[in-house]
């Protein structure tokens, strides 16, 4: 453990140079992801000296400004020693700081953040952009994660004030109508693309009207044109419709999202030229201004996209992902499994006992299996993220796993898995989360009444360690001391864990089955020991409900995400997060670790999925296409693909390497709450609020895939309309929404949910 | 459509009158109109905002219904103090008041004496959460066990029988054909069907192959139904009436019944006929079966049992009348459920009955059956078909009763017909005929039966008056066939008195009814015993449900009752209880959001996993 800790903290400290620790919990942006604790900041000079080596190549000036901002902060807090060190390391002289100090801090603490943020995608933007936006963007970085705190109010005003300059309210209607008429009259091939402009324009024009106190005009405008918008924006429109006064705009998160994040559109060059020419001819400055200030138009060369292509990708709160956002290299391969010698004699014995004749070939297969897993070219290096060392018990578990794996059923369209359904009876709609251990021996449920309950589904009862007084009586020299410390008297099939003070929304077992994580409405993530059945740590950091949490497949790390829009990466032995992933525009609803533990995927109410690099905290993928909050994510076992399910009842499949949507599975009629790939990845199981478990042919979905270079380069997708062919089975439960799915090591599918009479 | 809805969303704002009323309730007398408008807009906006946040909690709570706790959580999110206080177990309706040209809806806020609350008996401890495993699918096939929904839902059976040419959804089609277990054969068959369908839209030929288990089940059930052991029969009938997986076996059962009736009528075996009728009843009671397809076999059997000249060996002694009554009720029930404009069951049946009733040569037994069959069809039928013939029928009865030479059998028959007519006609006349009840008038109207009818009508009227006075009691219906034929569900049996509580041991398992798979290394929870008790909502009988919880933990109780909600009252209760060395606690069914459920749900949401049914009663979990 110690080694692990050192490793990650080091890399983290390297990043700390760039940390902008203005205020706890809110001063974060994409590149800034470390915990903001002073302990790490005041790190030893040694580690600081390596600072900057990992920095993304940004302009020197920007770097300097960042440093200056940090210096200012340190000074303000009388951390003179750190100031000295930092100044020496960065080679800044006193006067540069003083002279530039003013302008760097001019935009408040957000200045540095803003610059870093704008570096990511905007640099090569083709659009000439008005410089006004930089202040807005800078504020955005600060704003996004923080809500309602008093100190943020000035920034809100900065954000909003951009709306103030506008003209005659009566003309908005005319502007919009004339644009509408124009777009309806253009050639078919351009119409679909240009229609994308409607929604963001509508929103911004409406907000401008509201901001300038033209309440009646705003209402009329809304009523007239809201019906034209795509149906998947209905949720946002509902929020907007309620907002009719300037006062409402303050503190409304949805509004801030619209305002602070540029709505991203992908339009072909021809279509864009058409639009531009039209607006300039008509002197339609109003709309032109909005397009320039609030929209980000990602222009590509080539054929305009069709309506279906656009519809497949749109739907998120802030438009599509920029193409640049998905260009980073992702090491999606699996890590090499450690070599473990399977005790062959054991295997043989068992085989003999079971079938009478030993199968000599089995052990060979095993060793073959491990050898064939040579380093995957797409895999990250083994120690890219320091992982905990294997304990003896882990090795034993691995051996068990391999043994079980040999008995695994190979699934396919002709051999569907059996499904065992665990119904929670008498839960009275109070079941909010379920998890099953990897070896399928324990089931845990999180409930709305703040409890966490753990069941043993094997004949082995749950035992806890005896109390201290009893433990002192035990003969510590005896061989079976590990047995003796367990209290047989209180052994039972289920245990209840009390500690949370709100509904438990996320739950996750550690891979070694010693710990359990639970996240709750009360804003904490709790770590429970399954030896003593007590709470070990309460991780505080999210001040708002934590919707989901999950252990890394290698243990030790875990990720959590919640209403505060920030996903946090934690290590069990640190009470503060190691990384903070911020960028989502709305609640983070689900979090999943990549099988190689190097990446974390988060799904959000802003209808996007983001993939984050654990090493540096960068957002490496943004997937748009869902039309509702995402409630389920699953990585394929080979790490190449991601499946996601949302309230819109659709499952989308993503190719992580290329950053593309590759499939759409339609069939469910309600929110999908669970997704799981079979152990070998042939079958994808999805469980939904509509009381069904559906099985999909994942192999076929991925096999049909032909990713040509063109698709990869442009991000244009052609989704095959074959989801009915891929559906292998639909299994209806009586009245039990499916909350969790799990494949056992032998590929038996376990489903769980609460019976709702 | 969507546009309209959105426009509405945009414009919905609380009325300014509400603002005024609320201001007045807190002592602000004169509120400016402008401030009202501003306030109502602000309040509407905030409420919408909170509702939108509350929806998030609903989604994460994996529910479809918004609950009050979601709103509380949303308030908390906005840093607004949630609403504290007493959570009512019942639905509190809005009260309405008007006056001075204003209308007001409000909650009645009664002052509650704390000691009263403390002294009221505690609510029952809810049943603990438990885990139960079953097979949702075995290698791709969903087994027909009570835990799973029926393989062919009733709706589908209905459409299949009423609109046979309509294409069945592919998924369901597969499911129902594969059910036959013989997978290879049916799969091939299935392909053929699709081909056929594509070409000429023929109704697919479905193979009915029963699995070994189903054959075994069929054998056991039929043997038990006509066997000598009454207990076994009750269990078998219960299984027929509740088991969801019987769809495949329905044709076998219907053939069994129709053949059985044919043979036993000839042999005059009354007992067996009764058993067979009870099977029909059980099949009808099964909520997952739709019998329309098999009526051509069942109706003749049932009608036979109503109108057959002779049903038993000794017509003078045996009570074959009860069988006729029972079968008549079944007939009426199937008329009600299955009669459509295409099959015209009801009119055909009515015609048959009337025709043989009108025939002079008809024997008294058949006559009785016809009248019973007709009168079960409802008051309208009685009014139009029976009442006009009362005089004629009365004369015939008179001839037998007072005439010189009669066989004993005829006399008994006439006697039964008379009482039957009186029973059914009296209630109809009581409802339709205006007062006063004059004996002479009756005699002129209805002839021989007039005077008796008159006294019956008078009795019926007083009874009805009495009943109207009585409070509408919650009574409970159990679709459990009793050993006698007296429990019938036809609903026309008139006014059944308040039922006595009946204790029924729910059969813990019917091992033969379905191949229940052994779950993979899954320890089933200890066999839970349920006792289903029929009871009215009165508090007097609650004594029966007491059980004693010796050790408990204050916090525990606190959580159980309030579901983690820190309400002052629950806390108090916890402390109060802690003062006792033990406490008597009534178990109750917890309803998480009383506001959203109608009040009667408090006693009717019990679910018995053994039978997979909802019982409208208390179920006590014996510790």
Coordinates of N, CA, C and O in Angstrom, one line a residue, chain A residues 508-583:
Chain A
X508 N -20.8 -0.2 -3.6 CA -19.8 -1.0 -4.3 C -19.0 -1.8 -3.4 O -18.5 -1.3 -2.4
X509 N -18.8 -3.0 -3.7 CA -17.9 -3.9 -3.0 C -16.5 -3.7 -3.4 O -16.2 -3.5 -4.6
X510 N -15.5 -3.9 -2.5 CA -14.1 -3.9 -3.0 C -13.9 -5.3 -3.6 O -14.5 -6.2 -3.3
X511 N -12.9 -5.3 -4.5 CA -12.7 -6.6 -5.2 C -12.3 -7.7 -4.2 O -12.6 -8.9 -4.5
X512 N -11.7 -7.4 -3.1 CA -11.3 -8.4 -2.2 C -12.4 -8.7 -1.1 O -12.1 -9.5 -0.2
X513 N -13.5 -8.1 -1.3 CA -14.6 -8.4 -0.4 C -14.4 -8.0 1.0 O -15.2 -8.4 1.9
X514 N -13.4 -7.2 1.3 CA -13.2 -6.8 2.7 C -13.9 -5.5 3.0 O -14.2 -5.2 4.2
X515 N -14.2 -4.7 2.0 CA -14.8 -3.4 2.2 C -16.1 -3.2 1.3 O -16.3 -3.9 0.3
X516 N -16.8 -2.3 1.8 CA -18.0 -1.9 1.0 C -18.1 -0.4 1.0 O -17.8 0.3 2.1
X517 N -18.4 0.2 -0.1 CA -18.5 1.6 -0.2 C -20.0 2.0 -0.4 O -20.7 1.3 -1.1
X518 N -20.4 3.1 0.2 CA -21.8 3.5 0.0 C -21.8 5.0 -0.1 O -21.1 5.7 0.6
X519 N -22.5 5.5 -1.0 CA -22.7 7.0 -1.2 C -24.1 7.3 -1.0 O -25.0 6.6 -1.3
X520 N -24.3 8.5 -0.4 CA -25.6 8.8 0.1 C -26.0 10.3 -0.2 O -25.2 11.1 -0.6
X521 N -27.3 10.5 0.0 CA -27.8 11.8 -0.2 C -27.2 12.8 0.8 O -27.1 14.0 0.6
X522 N -26.7 12.3 1.9 CA -26.1 13.2 2.9 C -24.7 13.7 2.5 O -24.1 14.4 3.3
X523 N -24.3 13.4 1.3 CA -23.1 14.0 0.8 C -21.8 13.3 1.2 O -20.7 13.7 0.8
X524 N -21.9 12.2 1.8 CA -20.7 11.4 2.2 C -20.6 10.1 1.4 O -21.6 9.6 1.0
X525 N -19.4 9.7 1.3 CA -19.2 8.3 0.9 C -18.6 7.6 2.1 O -17.7 8.1 2.8
X526 N -19.1 6.4 2.4 CA -18.6 5.7 3.6 C -18.0 4.4 3.2 O -18.4 3.7 2.3
X527 N -16.9 4.1 3.9 CA -16.2 2.9 3.7 C -16.6 2.0 4.9 O -16.4 2.4 6.0
X528 N -17.1 0.8 4.6 CA -17.5 -0.1 5.7 C -16.5 -1.3 5.6 O -16.1 -1.8 4.6
X529 N -16.2 -1.8 6.8 CA -15.5 -3.1 6.9 C -16.5 -4.2 6.9 O -17.4 -4.2 7.6
X530 N -16.2 -5.2 6.1 CA -17.0 -6.4 6.1 C -16.5 -7.5 7.0 O -16.9 -8.6 7.1
X531 N -15.4 -7.1 7.8 CA -14.9 -8.0 8.8 C -15.7 -7.6 10.1 O -16.1 -8.5 10.9
X532 N -15.7 -6.4 10.4 CA -16.3 -5.9 11.7 C -17.8 -5.4 11.5 O -18.5 -5.2 12.4
X533 N -18.1 -5.2 10.2 CA -19.4 -4.6 9.9 C -19.6 -3.2 10.6 O -20.7 -3.0 11.3
X534 N -18.6 -2.4 10.5 CA -18.7 -1.1 11.1 C -18.2 -0.1 10.0 O -17.5 -0.5 9.1
X535 N -18.5 1.1 10.2 CA -18.0 2.1 9.3 C -16.6 2.5 9.6 O -16.2 2.7 10.8
X536 N -15.7 2.5 8.6 CA -14.3 2.9 8.9 C -14.1 4.3 8.6 O -13.4 5.0 9.4
X537 N -14.5 4.8 7.5 CA -14.2 6.2 7.1 C -15.5 6.8 6.5 O -16.2 6.1 5.8
X538 N -15.7 8.1 6.7 CA -16.7 8.8 6.0 C -15.9 9.9 5.1 O -15.2 10.7 5.7
X539 N -16.0 9.7 3.8 CA -15.3 10.6 3.0 C -16.2 11.8 2.7 O -17.2 11.7 2.0
X540 N -15.7 13.0 3.1 CA -16.5 14.2 2.9 C -15.8 15.0 1.9 O -14.6 15.1 1.8
X541 N -16.6 15.6 1.0 CA -16.0 16.4 0.0 C -17.1 16.9 -0.9 O -17.2 18.0 -1.2
X542 N -18.0 15.9 -1.3 CA -19.2 16.3 -2.0 C -20.1 16.9 -0.9 O -20.4 16.3 0.1
X543 N -20.5 18.1 -1.2 CA -21.4 18.7 -0.2 C -22.9 18.4 -0.6 O -23.8 18.8 0.2
X544 N -23.1 17.8 -1.7 CA -24.4 17.5 -2.2 C -24.6 16.0 -2.3 O -23.6 15.3 -2.2
X545 N -25.8 15.6 -2.6 CA -26.0 14.1 -2.7 C -24.9 13.5 -3.7 O -24.6 14.1 -4.7
X546 N -24.5 12.3 -3.3 CA -23.5 11.6 -4.1 C -24.3 10.5 -4.8 O -24.8 9.6 -4.1
X547 N -24.4 10.6 -6.1 CA -25.3 9.6 -6.8 C -24.7 8.3 -7.0 O -25.3 7.3 -7.1
X548 N -23.4 8.2 -7.1 CA -22.8 6.9 -7.4 C -21.3 6.8 -7.0 O -20.7 7.8 -6.8
X549 N -20.9 5.6 -6.7 CA -19.5 5.4 -6.3 C -19.1 4.0 -6.8 O -20.0 3.1 -6.9
X550 N -17.9 3.9 -7.1 CA -17.4 2.5 -7.5 C -16.0 2.3 -7.2 O -15.1 3.2 -7.3
X551 N -15.7 1.1 -6.7 CA -14.3 0.7 -6.5 C -13.6 0.5 -7.8 O -14.2 0.0 -8.8
X552 N -12.3 0.7 -7.8 CA -11.5 0.3 -9.0 C -11.4 -1.2 -9.0 O -11.5 -1.8 -8.0
X553 N -11.3 -1.7 -10.2 CA -11.2 -3.2 -10.3 C -10.0 -3.8 -9.6 O -9.9 -5.0 -9.3
X554 N -9.0 -2.9 -9.3 CA -7.9 -3.4 -8.5 C -7.9 -3.0 -7.0 O -7.0 -3.2 -6.3
X555 N -9.0 -2.4 -6.6 CA -9.2 -2.0 -5.3 C -8.4 -0.7 -5.0 O -7.9 0.0 -5.9
X556 N -8.4 -0.3 -3.8 CA -7.6 0.9 -3.3 C -8.2 2.2 -3.7 O -8.6 3.0 -2.9
X557 N -8.4 2.4 -5.0 CA -9.0 3.6 -5.5 C -10.5 3.5 -5.6 O -11.0 2.4 -5.8
X558 N -11.2 4.6 -5.5 CA -12.6 4.6 -5.9 C -13.0 5.9 -6.4 O -12.3 6.9 -6.2
X559 N -14.1 5.9 -7.1 CA -14.5 7.2 -7.7 C -15.9 7.4 -7.3 O -16.7 6.5 -7.0
X560 N -16.3 8.7 -7.1 CA -17.6 9.1 -6.7 C -18.0 10.3 -7.5 O -17.2 11.1 -7.9
X561 N -19.3 10.4 -7.7 CA -19.8 11.6 -8.4 C -21.2 11.9 -8.0 O -22.0 11.0 -7.5
X562 N -21.6 13.2 -8.0 CA -22.9 13.5 -7.5 C -23.4 14.8 -8.0 O -23.0 15.3 -9.1
X563 N -24.3 15.4 -7.2 CA -25.0 16.6 -7.6 C -24.1 17.8 -7.9 O -24.4 18.7 -8.6
X564 N -22.9 17.8 -7.2 CA -22.1 19.0 -7.4 C -21.3 19.0 -8.7 O -20.4 19.8 -8.9
X565 N -21.5 18.0 -9.6 CA -21.0 18.0 -10.9 C -19.5 17.7 -11.0 O -18.9 17.8 -12.0
X566 N -19.0 17.3 -9.9 CA -17.6 16.9 -9.9 C -17.4 15.5 -9.5 O -18.0 15.0 -8.6
X567 N -16.7 14.7 -10.3 CA -16.4 13.4 -9.9 C -15.0 13.4 -9.2 O -14.1 14.2 -9.6
X568 N -15.0 12.6 -8.2 CA -13.7 12.7 -7.4 C -13.1 11.3 -7.4 O -13.8 10.3 -7.3
X569 N -11.8 11.2 -7.5 CA -11.1 10.0 -7.3 C -10.5 10.0 -5.9 O -9.8 10.9 -5.6
X570 N -10.7 8.9 -5.2 CA -10.2 8.8 -3.9 C -9.3 7.6 -3.8 O -9.4 6.6 -4.6
X571 N -8.4 7.6 -2.8 CA -7.8 6.3 -2.3 C -8.3 6.1 -0.9 O -8.6 7.0 -0.2
X572 N -8.5 4.8 -0.6 CA -9.2 4.5 0.6 C -8.4 5.1 1.8 O -9.1 5.4 2.8
X573 N -7.1 5.2 1.7 CA -6.4 5.7 2.9 C -6.2 7.2 2.9 O -5.4 7.7 3.7
X574 N -6.8 7.9 2.0 CA -6.7 9.4 2.1 C -8.1 9.9 2.3 O -9.1 9.5 1.7
X575 N -8.2 10.9 3.2 CA -9.6 11.4 3.5 C -9.9 12.5 2.5 O -11.0 13.1 2.6
X576 N -9.0 12.8 1.6 CA -9.3 13.8 0.7 C -9.1 13.3 -0.7 O -8.3 12.4 -0.9
X577 N -9.8 13.8 -1.7 CA -9.7 13.2 -3.0 C -8.3 13.4 -3.7 O -7.6 14.4 -3.4
X578 N -7.9 12.4 -4.5 CA -6.6 12.5 -5.2 C -6.8 13.3 -6.5 O -5.9 14.0 -7.0
X579 N -8.0 13.1 -7.1 CA -8.3 13.8 -8.4 C -9.7 14.3 -8.3 O -10.6 13.7 -7.7
X580 N -9.9 15.4 -9.0 CA -11.3 15.9 -9.2 C -11.5 16.1 -10.6 O -10.8 16.8 -11.3
X581 N -12.5 15.5 -11.2 CA -12.8 15.5 -12.6 C -14.0 16.5 -12.8 O -15.1 16.1 -12.4
X582 N -13.7 17.7 -13.2 CA -14.9 18.6 -13.4 C -15.0 19.0 -14.9 O -14.0 19.1 -15.6
X583 N -16.2 19.2 -15.3 CA -16.5 19.5 -16.7 C -17.9 19.2 -17.0 O -18.4 19.9 -17.9

